């Protein structure tokens, strides 16, 4: 397993991380076992959020990592607050809310610090300066080691890059979502800010799910990309997951790809292929992208 620096911080994360949102409280024991087995396989990066299952996902992760807490990178997110009736959530981004809410996450995670604390969204209308003050205050207090942003909004990302010490931006990136390549990947790489890629298998369509319209691609375009992927995988004697991850991690701006694993079988498959994941050559990328048009961000530019 390869380990990479998270932005300009001293933190090192495995190139493949576990997105824990898919682990459900209804299968608590199984989720705990998946996290522990992932750690045993070399994965040291685990991501959750206070929003997931109304905090129960953080509790599951916190229980699972107790025996090796100091040896992993634990990431969670803040900014969304469940309504009292449990019917949806509201965006709450303020200094007071972040400073108060981190305590709840620390308690649920059974830890006294969070390695990476991320703003779970964000708009250009937010009080960005005071949000940054909150994160910097938490770093100074030792509550968090570093902070970042989970967003695909280019205008919001630029504001935080210009004004803060963020180490990472989590955003979608896959063969079916290459908007990162337009300019944001190069921009973040230039500023030594890590891209944490989610959605590497595009809702499972790059693995085994039926093709459908996706972002600006029609279902026929999605099918074309999947055919390219199938042909490439067959030619190189690997499976689709290996190729999908290799593509994502071949982008120099990407520090880690986060996969949502929710069954022991999925984890076993990942463990079996993770050492086959490699950087693709320029020619191989051209082969994979033959006949594929580029995508661009259409909003929040």
PDB file of C-alpha atoms in Angstrom:
ATOM      1  CA  UNK A   1       0.000   0.000   0.000  1.00  0.00           C
ATOM      2  CA  UNK A   2       1.316   3.424  -0.927  1.00  0.00           C
ATOM      3  CA  UNK A   3       1.098   6.275   1.607  1.00  0.00           C
ATOM      4  CA  UNK A   4       0.996   9.935   0.615  1.00  0.00           C
ATOM      5  CA  UNK A   5       1.323  13.251   2.436  1.00  0.00           C
ATOM      6  CA  UNK A   6      -1.935  15.059   3.090  1.00  0.00           C
ATOM      7  CA  UNK A   7      -1.330  18.499   1.651  1.00  0.00           C
ATOM      8  CA  UNK A   8       1.450  20.366   3.458  1.00  0.00           C
ATOM      9  CA  UNK A   9       0.721  18.571   6.739  1.00  0.00           C
ATOM     10  CA  UNK A  10       2.826  15.833   8.325  1.00  0.00           C
ATOM     11  CA  UNK A  11      -0.065  13.385   8.012  1.00  0.00           C
ATOM     12  CA  UNK A  12       0.318  10.388   5.699  1.00  0.00           C
ATOM     13  CA  UNK A  13      -2.715   8.578   4.323  1.00  0.00           C
ATOM     14  CA  UNK A  14      -3.019   5.313   2.440  1.00  0.00           C
ATOM     15  CA  UNK A  15      -3.699   5.874  -1.255  1.00  0.00           C
ATOM     16  CA  UNK A  16      -6.932   3.914  -0.815  1.00  0.00           C
ATOM     17  CA  UNK A  17      -9.136   4.934   2.085  1.00  0.00           C
ATOM     18  CA  UNK A  18     -12.410   3.648   3.459  1.00  0.00           C
ATOM     19  CA  UNK A  19     -15.479   5.829   3.078  1.00  0.00           C
ATOM     20  CA  UNK A  20     -17.499   4.607   6.048  1.00  0.00           C
ATOM     21  CA  UNK A  21     -20.854   6.143   5.094  1.00  0.00           C
ATOM     22  CA  UNK A  22     -21.892   2.804   3.557  1.00  0.00           C
ATOM     23  CA  UNK A  23     -21.491   0.973   6.869  1.00  0.00           C
ATOM     24  CA  UNK A  24     -24.925   0.812   8.471  1.00  0.00           C
ATOM     25  CA  UNK A  25     -25.793   0.635  12.126  1.00  0.00           C
ATOM     26  CA  UNK A  26     -28.225  -2.167  11.368  1.00  0.00           C
ATOM     27  CA  UNK A  27     -25.160  -4.305  10.655  1.00  0.00           C
ATOM     28  CA  UNK A  28     -22.991  -2.834  13.395  1.00  0.00           C
ATOM     29  CA  UNK A  29     -20.841  -5.895  14.095  1.00  0.00           C
ATOM     30  CA  UNK A  30     -20.152  -6.435  10.404  1.00  0.00           C
ATOM     31  CA  UNK A  31     -19.170  -2.776   9.962  1.00  0.00           C
ATOM     32  CA  UNK A  32     -16.729  -2.951  12.863  1.00  0.00           C
ATOM     33  CA  UNK A  33     -15.161  -6.099  11.409  1.00  0.00           C
ATOM     34  CA  UNK A  34     -14.829  -4.504   7.964  1.00  0.00           C
ATOM     35  CA  UNK A  35     -12.969  -1.504   9.409  1.00  0.00           C
ATOM     36  CA  UNK A  36     -10.635  -3.695  11.437  1.00  0.00           C
ATOM     37  CA  UNK A  37      -9.895  -5.989   8.503  1.00  0.00           C
ATOM     38  CA  UNK A  38      -9.271  -2.953   6.276  1.00  0.00           C
ATOM     39  CA  UNK A  39      -6.718  -1.688   8.802  1.00  0.00           C
ATOM     40  CA  UNK A  40      -5.033  -5.106   8.892  1.00  0.00           C
ATOM     41  CA  UNK A  41      -4.708  -4.913   5.095  1.00  0.00           C
ATOM     42  CA  UNK A  42      -2.776  -1.621   5.242  1.00  0.00           C
ATOM     43  CA  UNK A  43      -5.572   0.941   4.930  1.00  0.00           C
ATOM     44  CA  UNK A  44      -5.020   3.706   7.493  1.00  0.00           C
ATOM     45  CA  UNK A  45      -7.505   6.353   6.290  1.00  0.00           C
ATOM     46  CA  UNK A  46     -11.120   6.226   7.507  1.00  0.00           C
ATOM     47  CA  UNK A  47     -13.698   8.884   6.671  1.00  0.00           C
ATOM     48  CA  UNK A  48     -17.101   9.539   8.216  1.00  0.00           C
ATOM     49  CA  UNK A  49     -19.349  12.524   9.058  1.00  0.00           C
ATOM     50  CA  UNK A  50     -21.615  13.637  11.879  1.00  0.00           C
ATOM     51  CA  UNK A  51     -24.473  13.642   9.358  1.00  0.00           C
ATOM     52  CA  UNK A  52     -24.282   9.936   8.550  1.00  0.00           C
ATOM     53  CA  UNK A  53     -27.006   7.986  10.343  1.00  0.00           C
ATOM     54  CA  UNK A  54     -27.462  10.925  12.726  1.00  0.00           C
ATOM     55  CA  UNK A  55     -24.094  10.324  14.360  1.00  0.00           C
ATOM     56  CA  UNK A  56     -24.333   6.559  14.672  1.00  0.00           C
ATOM     57  CA  UNK A  57     -21.789   6.114  11.868  1.00  0.00           C
ATOM     58  CA  UNK A  58     -19.214   8.053  13.888  1.00  0.00           C
ATOM     59  CA  UNK A  59     -19.999   5.811  16.868  1.00  0.00           C
ATOM     60  CA  UNK A  60     -19.449   2.678  14.775  1.00  0.00           C
ATOM     61  CA  UNK A  61     -16.132   3.987  13.449  1.00  0.00           C
ATOM     62  CA  UNK A  62     -15.022   5.123  16.886  1.00  0.00           C
ATOM     63  CA  UNK A  63     -15.653   1.696  18.368  1.00  0.00           C
ATOM     64  CA  UNK A  64     -13.932  -0.099  15.490  1.00  0.00           C
ATOM     65  CA  UNK A  65     -10.653   1.845  15.632  1.00  0.00           C
ATOM     66  CA  UNK A  66     -10.043   1.939  19.387  1.00  0.00           C
ATOM     67  CA  UNK A  67      -7.249  -0.644  19.363  1.00  0.00           C
ATOM     68  CA  UNK A  68      -5.251   1.210  16.699  1.00  0.00           C
ATOM     69  CA  UNK A  69      -6.481   4.817  16.966  1.00  0.00           C
ATOM     70  CA  UNK A  70      -2.968   6.328  17.099  1.00  0.00           C
ATOM     71  CA  UNK A  71      -1.969   4.484  13.924  1.00  0.00           C
ATOM     72  CA  UNK A  72      -4.695   5.756  11.626  1.00  0.00           C
ATOM     73  CA  UNK A  73      -5.965   8.947  10.042  1.00  0.00           C
ATOM     74  CA  UNK A  74      -9.508   9.635  11.182  1.00  0.00           C
ATOM     75  CA  UNK A  75     -11.599  12.088   9.204  1.00  0.00           C
ATOM     76  CA  UNK A  76     -15.064  13.438   9.863  1.00  0.00           C
ATOM     77  CA  UNK A  77     -17.175  16.371   8.697  1.00  0.00           C
ATOM     78  CA  UNK A  78     -19.273  19.198  10.091  1.00  0.00           C
ATOM     79  CA  UNK A  79     -21.802  21.742   8.852  1.00  0.00           C
ATOM     80  CA  UNK A  80     -25.137  19.935   8.610  1.00  0.00           C
ATOM     81  CA  UNK A  81     -27.560  19.697  11.520  1.00  0.00           C
ATOM     82  CA  UNK A  82     -30.408  17.196  11.711  1.00  0.00           C
ATOM     83  CA  UNK A  83     -33.807  18.744  12.419  1.00  0.00           C
ATOM     84  CA  UNK A  84     -35.494  17.846  15.701  1.00  0.00           C
ATOM     85  CA  UNK A  85     -38.143  15.770  13.903  1.00  0.00           C
ATOM     86  CA  UNK A  86     -35.448  13.795  12.054  1.00  0.00           C
ATOM     87  CA  UNK A  87     -36.907  14.815   8.694  1.00  0.00           C
ATOM     88  CA  UNK A  88     -33.857  16.143   6.864  1.00  0.00           C
ATOM     89  CA  UNK A  89     -31.165  18.572   7.907  1.00  0.00           C
ATOM     90  CA  UNK A  90     -30.211  22.223   7.673  1.00  0.00           C
ATOM     91  CA  UNK A  91     -26.938  23.891   6.750  1.00  0.00           C
ATOM     92  CA  UNK A  92     -25.269  25.477   9.779  1.00  0.00           C
ATOM     93  CA  UNK A  93     -21.900  26.985   9.110  1.00  0.00           C
ATOM     94  CA  UNK A  94     -20.686  29.366  11.782  1.00  0.00           C
ATOM     95  CA  UNK A  95     -17.766  29.645  14.168  1.00  0.00           C
ATOM     96  CA  UNK A  96     -19.875  28.936  17.242  1.00  0.00           C
ATOM     97  CA  UNK A  97     -21.576  25.906  15.685  1.00  0.00           C
ATOM     98  CA  UNK A  98     -18.318  24.292  14.523  1.00  0.00           C
ATOM     99  CA  UNK A  99     -16.505  24.866  17.824  1.00  0.00           C
ATOM    100  CA  UNK A 100     -19.463  23.415  19.756  1.00  0.00           C
ATOM    101  CA  UNK A 101     -20.200  20.509  17.415  1.00  0.00           C
ATOM    102  CA  UNK A 102     -16.665  19.122  17.309  1.00  0.00           C
ATOM    103  CA  UNK A 103     -17.142  18.023  20.926  1.00  0.00           C
ATOM    104  CA  UNK A 104     -20.013  15.747  19.935  1.00  0.00           C
ATOM    105  CA  UNK A 105     -17.956  14.158  17.164  1.00  0.00           C
ATOM    106  CA  UNK A 106     -15.004  13.628  19.508  1.00  0.00           C
ATOM    107  CA  UNK A 107     -17.301  11.920  21.998  1.00  0.00           C
ATOM    108  CA  UNK A 108     -18.917   9.641  19.422  1.00  0.00           C
ATOM    109  CA  UNK A 109     -15.533   8.754  17.905  1.00  0.00           C
ATOM    110  CA  UNK A 110     -14.119   8.021  21.378  1.00  0.00           C
ATOM    111  CA  UNK A 111     -11.039  10.139  20.725  1.00  0.00           C
ATOM    112  CA  UNK A 112      -9.526  13.393  21.932  1.00  0.00           C
ATOM    113  CA  UNK A 113      -8.490  14.613  18.487  1.00  0.00           C
ATOM    114  CA  UNK A 114      -9.571  14.377  14.846  1.00  0.00           C
ATOM    115  CA  UNK A 115      -6.875  14.105  12.194  1.00  0.00           C
ATOM    116  CA  UNK A 116      -8.831  15.755   9.384  1.00  0.00           C
ATOM    117  CA  UNK A 117     -11.945  17.841  10.069  1.00  0.00           C
ATOM    118  CA  UNK A 118     -13.831  18.843   6.944  1.00  0.00           C
ATOM    119  CA  UNK A 119     -16.528  21.390   6.215  1.00  0.00           C
ATOM    120  CA  UNK A 120     -19.298  19.231   4.779  1.00  0.00           C
ATOM    121  CA  UNK A 121     -20.272  21.433   1.853  1.00  0.00           C
ATOM    122  CA  UNK A 122     -20.275  25.216   1.834  1.00  0.00           C
ATOM    123  CA  UNK A 123     -21.538  28.122  -0.237  1.00  0.00           C
ATOM    124  CA  UNK A 124     -20.008  31.392  -1.304  1.00  0.00           C
ATOM    125  CA  UNK A 125     -22.586  33.159   0.920  1.00  0.00           C
ATOM    126  CA  UNK A 126     -21.243  31.513   4.100  1.00  0.00           C
ATOM    127  CA  UNK A 127     -19.321  33.589   6.699  1.00  0.00           C
ATOM    128  CA  UNK A 128     -16.105  32.066   5.381  1.00  0.00           C
ATOM    129  CA  UNK A 129     -13.705  34.141   7.479  1.00  0.00           C
ATOM    130  CA  UNK A 130     -15.314  33.093  10.765  1.00  0.00           C
ATOM    131  CA  UNK A 131     -15.536  29.450   9.624  1.00  0.00           C
ATOM    132  CA  UNK A 132     -11.787  29.524   9.012  1.00  0.00           C
ATOM    133  CA  UNK A 133     -11.288  31.108  12.447  1.00  0.00           C
ATOM    134  CA  UNK A 134     -13.168  28.181  13.965  1.00  0.00           C
ATOM    135  CA  UNK A 135     -10.988  25.574  12.291  1.00  0.00           C
ATOM    136  CA  UNK A 136      -7.778  27.430  13.163  1.00  0.00           C
ATOM    137  CA  UNK A 137      -8.945  27.692  16.771  1.00  0.00           C
ATOM    138  CA  UNK A 138      -9.538  23.925  16.892  1.00  0.00           C
ATOM    139  CA  UNK A 139      -6.066  23.277  15.490  1.00  0.00           C
ATOM    140  CA  UNK A 140      -4.515  25.547  18.143  1.00  0.00           C
ATOM    141  CA  UNK A 141      -6.513  23.766  20.852  1.00  0.00           C
ATOM    142  CA  UNK A 142      -5.310  20.356  19.685  1.00  0.00           C
ATOM    143  CA  UNK A 143      -8.848  19.204  18.907  1.00  0.00           C
ATOM    144  CA  UNK A 144      -7.982  18.640  15.238  1.00  0.00           C
ATOM    145  CA  UNK A 145      -4.676  18.194  13.414  1.00  0.00           C
ATOM    146  CA  UNK A 146      -5.719  19.799  10.144  1.00  0.00           C
ATOM    147  CA  UNK A 147      -8.841  20.702   8.214  1.00  0.00           C
ATOM    148  CA  UNK A 148     -10.312  20.636   4.750  1.00  0.00           C
ATOM    149  CA  UNK A 149     -13.358  21.023   2.591  1.00  0.00           C
ATOM    150  CA  UNK A 150     -15.768  18.552   1.018  1.00  0.00           C
ATOM    151  CA  UNK A 151     -17.027  20.419  -2.031  1.00  0.00           C
ATOM    152  CA  UNK A 152     -17.163  20.511  -5.820  1.00  0.00           C
ATOM    153  CA  UNK A 153     -17.906  24.248  -5.930  1.00  0.00           C
ATOM    154  CA  UNK A 154     -14.957  25.918  -7.614  1.00  0.00           C
ATOM    155  CA  UNK A 155     -15.731  29.402  -6.305  1.00  0.00           C
ATOM    156  CA  UNK A 156     -15.953  28.129  -2.714  1.00  0.00           C
ATOM    157  CA  UNK A 157     -12.752  26.098  -3.016  1.00  0.00           C
ATOM    158  CA  UNK A 158     -10.834  29.141  -4.286  1.00  0.00           C
ATOM    159  CA  UNK A 159     -11.968  31.222  -1.300  1.00  0.00           C
ATOM    160  CA  UNK A 160     -10.663  28.663   1.179  1.00  0.00           C
ATOM    161  CA  UNK A 161      -7.413  28.183  -0.716  1.00  0.00           C
ATOM    162  CA  UNK A 162      -6.841  31.944  -0.703  1.00  0.00           C
ATOM    163  CA  UNK A 163      -7.748  32.540   2.935  1.00  0.00           C
ATOM    164  CA  UNK A 164      -7.034  29.382   4.931  1.00  0.00           C
ATOM    165  CA  UNK A 165      -4.600  26.569   5.663  1.00  0.00           C
ATOM    166  CA  UNK A 166      -6.734  23.731   4.307  1.00  0.00           C
ATOM    167  CA  UNK A 167      -4.868  20.512   3.611  1.00  0.00           C
ATOM    168  CA  UNK A 168      -7.428  18.740   1.442  1.00  0.00           C
ATOM    169  CA  UNK A 169     -10.502  19.012  -0.734  1.00  0.00           C
ATOM    170  CA  UNK A 170     -12.779  16.000  -1.093  1.00  0.00           C
ATOM    171  CA  UNK A 171     -14.542  15.870  -4.438  1.00  0.00           C
ATOM    172  CA  UNK A 172     -15.887  13.489  -7.039  1.00  0.00           C
ATOM    173  CA  UNK A 173     -13.472  12.074  -9.585  1.00  0.00           C
ATOM    174  CA  UNK A 174     -13.772   9.033 -11.840  1.00  0.00           C
ATOM    175  CA  UNK A 175     -13.819   7.969 -15.462  1.00  0.00           C
ATOM    176  CA  UNK A 176     -17.385   9.263 -15.512  1.00  0.00           C
ATOM    177  CA  UNK A 177     -16.655  12.527 -13.701  1.00  0.00           C
ATOM    178  CA  UNK A 178     -13.480  14.208 -14.911  1.00  0.00           C
ATOM    179  CA  UNK A 179     -14.474  17.792 -14.077  1.00  0.00           C
ATOM    180  CA  UNK A 180     -11.428  17.944 -11.798  1.00  0.00           C
ATOM    181  CA  UNK A 181      -9.235  17.872 -14.897  1.00  0.00           C
ATOM    182  CA  UNK A 182     -10.617  21.123 -16.295  1.00  0.00           C
ATOM    183  CA  UNK A 183      -8.576  23.316 -13.948  1.00  0.00           C
ATOM    184  CA  UNK A 184      -9.219  22.524 -10.277  1.00  0.00           C
ATOM    185  CA  UNK A 185      -6.799  19.579 -10.123  1.00  0.00           C
ATOM    186  CA  UNK A 186      -3.872  21.643 -11.380  1.00  0.00           C
ATOM    187  CA  UNK A 187      -4.902  24.569  -9.162  1.00  0.00           C
ATOM    188  CA  UNK A 188      -4.930  22.466  -5.971  1.00  0.00           C
ATOM    189  CA  UNK A 189      -1.719  20.676  -6.928  1.00  0.00           C
ATOM    190  CA  UNK A 190      -0.017  24.041  -7.389  1.00  0.00           C
ATOM    191  CA  UNK A 191      -1.083  25.066  -3.877  1.00  0.00           C
ATOM    192  CA  UNK A 192      -0.039  21.679  -2.409  1.00  0.00           C
ATOM    193  CA  UNK A 193      -3.557  20.820  -1.323  1.00  0.00           C
ATOM    194  CA  UNK A 194      -4.586  17.173  -1.584  1.00  0.00           C
ATOM    195  CA  UNK A 195      -7.545  15.986  -3.591  1.00  0.00           C
ATOM    196  CA  UNK A 196      -9.427  13.186  -1.852  1.00  0.00           C
ATOM    197  CA  UNK A 197     -11.387  11.473  -4.583  1.00  0.00           C
ATOM    198  CA  UNK A 198     -14.795   9.999  -3.899  1.00  0.00           C
ATOM    199  CA  UNK A 199     -17.071   8.220  -6.344  1.00  0.00           C
ATOM    200  CA  UNK A 200     -14.270   6.339  -8.115  1.00  0.00           C
ATOM    201  CA  UNK A 201     -16.689   3.678  -9.327  1.00  0.00           C
ATOM    202  CA  UNK A 202     -19.490   6.143 -10.197  1.00  0.00           C
ATOM    203  CA  UNK A 203     -22.341   4.626  -8.155  1.00  0.00           C
ATOM    204  CA  UNK A 204     -21.133   1.168  -9.178  1.00  0.00           C
ATOM    205  CA  UNK A 205     -21.628   1.690 -12.923  1.00  0.00           C
ATOM    206  CA  UNK A 206     -17.916   1.185 -13.583  1.00  0.00           C
ATOM    207  CA  UNK A 207     -18.102  -2.158 -11.782  1.00  0.00           C
ATOM    208  CA  UNK A 208     -21.413  -3.907 -12.315  1.00  0.00           C
ATOM    209  CA  UNK A 209     -24.393  -1.547 -12.100  1.00  0.00           C
ATOM    210  CA  UNK A 210     -26.582  -0.715 -15.085  1.00  0.00           C
ATOM    211  CA  UNK A 211     -25.593   2.361 -17.087  1.00  0.00           C
ATOM    212  CA  UNK A 212     -27.781   5.440 -16.764  1.00  0.00           C
ATOM    213  CA  UNK A 213     -27.545   9.154 -17.433  1.00  0.00           C
ATOM    214  CA  UNK A 214     -24.736  10.586 -15.323  1.00  0.00           C
ATOM    215  CA  UNK A 215     -23.953  14.293 -14.965  1.00  0.00           C
ATOM    216  CA  UNK A 216     -23.636  15.624 -18.505  1.00  0.00           C
ATOM    217  CA  UNK A 217     -23.313  12.162 -20.090  1.00  0.00           C
ATOM    218  CA  UNK A 218     -26.239  10.325 -21.665  1.00  0.00           C
ATOM    219  CA  UNK A 219     -26.670   6.631 -20.883  1.00  0.00           C
ATOM    220  CA  UNK A 220     -25.224   5.783 -24.325  1.00  0.00           C
ATOM    221  CA  UNK A 221     -22.106   7.818 -23.541  1.00  0.00           C
ATOM    222  CA  UNK A 222     -21.814   6.070 -20.185  1.00  0.00           C
ATOM    223  CA  UNK A 223     -22.087   2.721 -21.962  1.00  0.00           C
ATOM    224  CA  UNK A 224     -19.280   3.755 -24.321  1.00  0.00           C
ATOM    225  CA  UNK A 225     -16.980   4.586 -21.397  1.00  0.00           C
ATOM    226  CA  UNK A 226     -17.829   1.287 -19.719  1.00  0.00           C
ATOM    227  CA  UNK A 227     -17.013  -0.601 -22.937  1.00  0.00           C
ATOM    228  CA  UNK A 228     -13.621   1.119 -23.032  1.00  0.00           C
ATOM    229  CA  UNK A 229     -13.074   0.091 -19.423  1.00  0.00           C
ATOM    230  CA  UNK A 230     -14.086  -3.530 -20.033  1.00  0.00           C
ATOM    231  CA  UNK A 231     -11.790  -3.799 -23.038  1.00  0.00           C
ATOM    232  CA  UNK A 232      -8.846  -2.274 -21.167  1.00  0.00           C
ATOM    233  CA  UNK A 233      -9.338  -4.530 -18.156  1.00  0.00           C
ATOM    234  CA  UNK A 234      -9.527  -7.636 -20.334  1.00  0.00           C
ATOM    235  CA  UNK A 235      -6.419  -6.643 -22.275  1.00  0.00           C
ATOM    236  CA  UNK A 236      -4.388  -6.151 -19.081  1.00  0.00           C
ATOM    237  CA  UNK A 237      -5.827  -9.181 -17.222  1.00  0.00           C
ATOM    238  CA  UNK A 238      -7.260  -7.176 -14.328  1.00  0.00           C
ATOM    239  CA  UNK A 239     -10.782  -6.367 -13.186  1.00  0.00           C
ATOM    240  CA  UNK A 240     -12.769  -3.163 -13.597  1.00  0.00           C
ATOM    241  CA  UNK A 241     -12.173  -2.004 -10.025  1.00  0.00           C
ATOM    242  CA  UNK A 242      -8.416  -2.154 -10.530  1.00  0.00           C
ATOM    243  CA  UNK A 243      -8.653   0.002 -13.657  1.00  0.00           C
ATOM    244  CA  UNK A 244     -11.111   2.474 -12.104  1.00  0.00           C
ATOM    245  CA  UNK A 245      -8.846   3.025  -9.088  1.00  0.00           C
ATOM    246  CA  UNK A 246      -5.702   3.139 -11.221  1.00  0.00           C
ATOM    247  CA  UNK A 247      -7.243   5.863 -13.345  1.00  0.00           C
ATOM    248  CA  UNK A 248      -8.189   7.984 -10.339  1.00  0.00           C
ATOM    249  CA  UNK A 249      -4.830   7.575  -8.578  1.00  0.00           C
ATOM    250  CA  UNK A 250      -2.916   8.327 -11.781  1.00  0.00           C
ATOM    251  CA  UNK A 251      -3.959  11.961 -11.459  1.00  0.00           C
ATOM    252  CA  UNK A 252      -1.064  13.731  -9.745  1.00  0.00           C
ATOM    253  CA  UNK A 253      -3.447  15.929  -7.760  1.00  0.00           C
ATOM    254  CA  UNK A 254      -5.156  12.946  -6.110  1.00  0.00           C
ATOM    255  CA  UNK A 255      -3.678  11.848  -2.791  1.00  0.00           C
ATOM    256  CA  UNK A 256      -6.226   9.152  -1.938  1.00  0.00           C
ATOM    257  CA  UNK A 257      -9.324   7.490  -3.340  1.00  0.00           C
ATOM    258  CA  UNK A 258     -12.081   6.781  -0.821  1.00  0.00           C
ATOM    259  CA  UNK A 259     -14.203   3.710  -1.472  1.00  0.00           C
ATOM    260  CA  UNK A 260     -17.536   2.960   0.129  1.00  0.00           C
ATOM    261  CA  UNK A 261     -17.342  -0.678   1.212  1.00  0.00           C
ATOM    262  CA  UNK A 262     -20.333  -2.251   2.951  1.00  0.00           C
ATOM    263  CA  UNK A 263     -19.896  -6.031   2.669  1.00  0.00           C
ATOM    264  CA  UNK A 264     -17.066  -8.406   3.594  1.00  0.00           C
ATOM    265  CA  UNK A 265     -17.028  -9.635  -0.014  1.00  0.00           C
ATOM    266  CA  UNK A 266     -16.382  -6.136  -1.372  1.00  0.00           C
ATOM    267  CA  UNK A 267     -13.532  -5.668   1.081  1.00  0.00           C
ATOM    268  CA  UNK A 268     -12.029  -9.045   0.160  1.00  0.00           C
ATOM    269  CA  UNK A 269     -12.068  -8.039  -3.505  1.00  0.00           C
ATOM    270  CA  UNK A 270     -10.388  -4.717  -2.698  1.00  0.00           C
ATOM    271  CA  UNK A 271      -7.686  -6.430  -0.642  1.00  0.00           C
ATOM    272  CA  UNK A 272      -7.038  -8.888  -3.450  1.00  0.00           C
ATOM    273  CA  UNK A 273      -6.526  -6.201  -6.093  1.00  0.00           C
ATOM    274  CA  UNK A 274      -5.073  -3.237  -4.185  1.00  0.00           C
ATOM    275  CA  UNK A 275      -1.459  -4.126  -5.021  1.00  0.00           C
ATOM    276  CA  UNK A 276      -2.378  -4.251  -8.724  1.00  0.00           C
ATOM    277  CA  UNK A 277      -3.470  -0.609  -8.699  1.00  0.00           C
ATOM    278  CA  UNK A 278      -0.829   1.450 -10.504  1.00  0.00           C
ATOM    279  CA  UNK A 279      -0.248   4.696 -12.350  1.00  0.00           C
ATOM    280  CA  UNK A 280      -1.415   4.548 -15.937  1.00  0.00           C
ATOM    281  CA  UNK A 281       0.747   5.816 -18.762  1.00  0.00           C
ATOM    282  CA  UNK A 282      -0.360   8.667 -20.975  1.00  0.00           C
ATOM    283  CA  UNK A 283      -1.037   6.226 -23.786  1.00  0.00           C
ATOM    284  CA  UNK A 284      -3.161   4.050 -21.512  1.00  0.00           C
ATOM    285  CA  UNK A 285      -5.249   7.029 -20.439  1.00  0.00           C
ATOM    286  CA  UNK A 286      -5.806   7.941 -24.091  1.00  0.00           C
ATOM    287  CA  UNK A 287      -6.907   4.369 -24.730  1.00  0.00           C
ATOM    288  CA  UNK A 288      -9.401   4.488 -21.865  1.00  0.00           C
ATOM    289  CA  UNK A 289     -10.761   7.868 -22.941  1.00  0.00           C
ATOM    290  CA  UNK A 290     -11.045   7.132 -26.657  1.00  0.00           C
ATOM    291  CA  UNK A 291     -14.181   8.781 -27.996  1.00  0.00           C
ATOM    292  CA  UNK A 292     -15.021  10.386 -24.634  1.00  0.00           C
ATOM    293  CA  UNK A 293     -15.810  14.093 -24.434  1.00  0.00           C
ATOM    294  CA  UNK A 294     -14.580  16.224 -21.550  1.00  0.00           C
ATOM    295  CA  UNK A 295     -16.854  17.489 -18.791  1.00  0.00           C
ATOM    296  CA  UNK A 296     -16.825  20.967 -17.266  1.00  0.00           C
ATOM    297  CA  UNK A 297     -18.199  22.507 -14.109  1.00  0.00           C
ATOM    298  CA  UNK A 298     -21.399  24.284 -15.062  1.00  0.00           C
ATOM    299  CA  UNK A 299     -22.218  26.043 -11.770  1.00  0.00           C
ATOM    300  CA  UNK A 300     -20.445  27.823  -8.911  1.00  0.00           C
ATOM    301  CA  UNK A 301     -17.499  28.754 -11.084  1.00  0.00           C
TER     302      UNK A 301
END
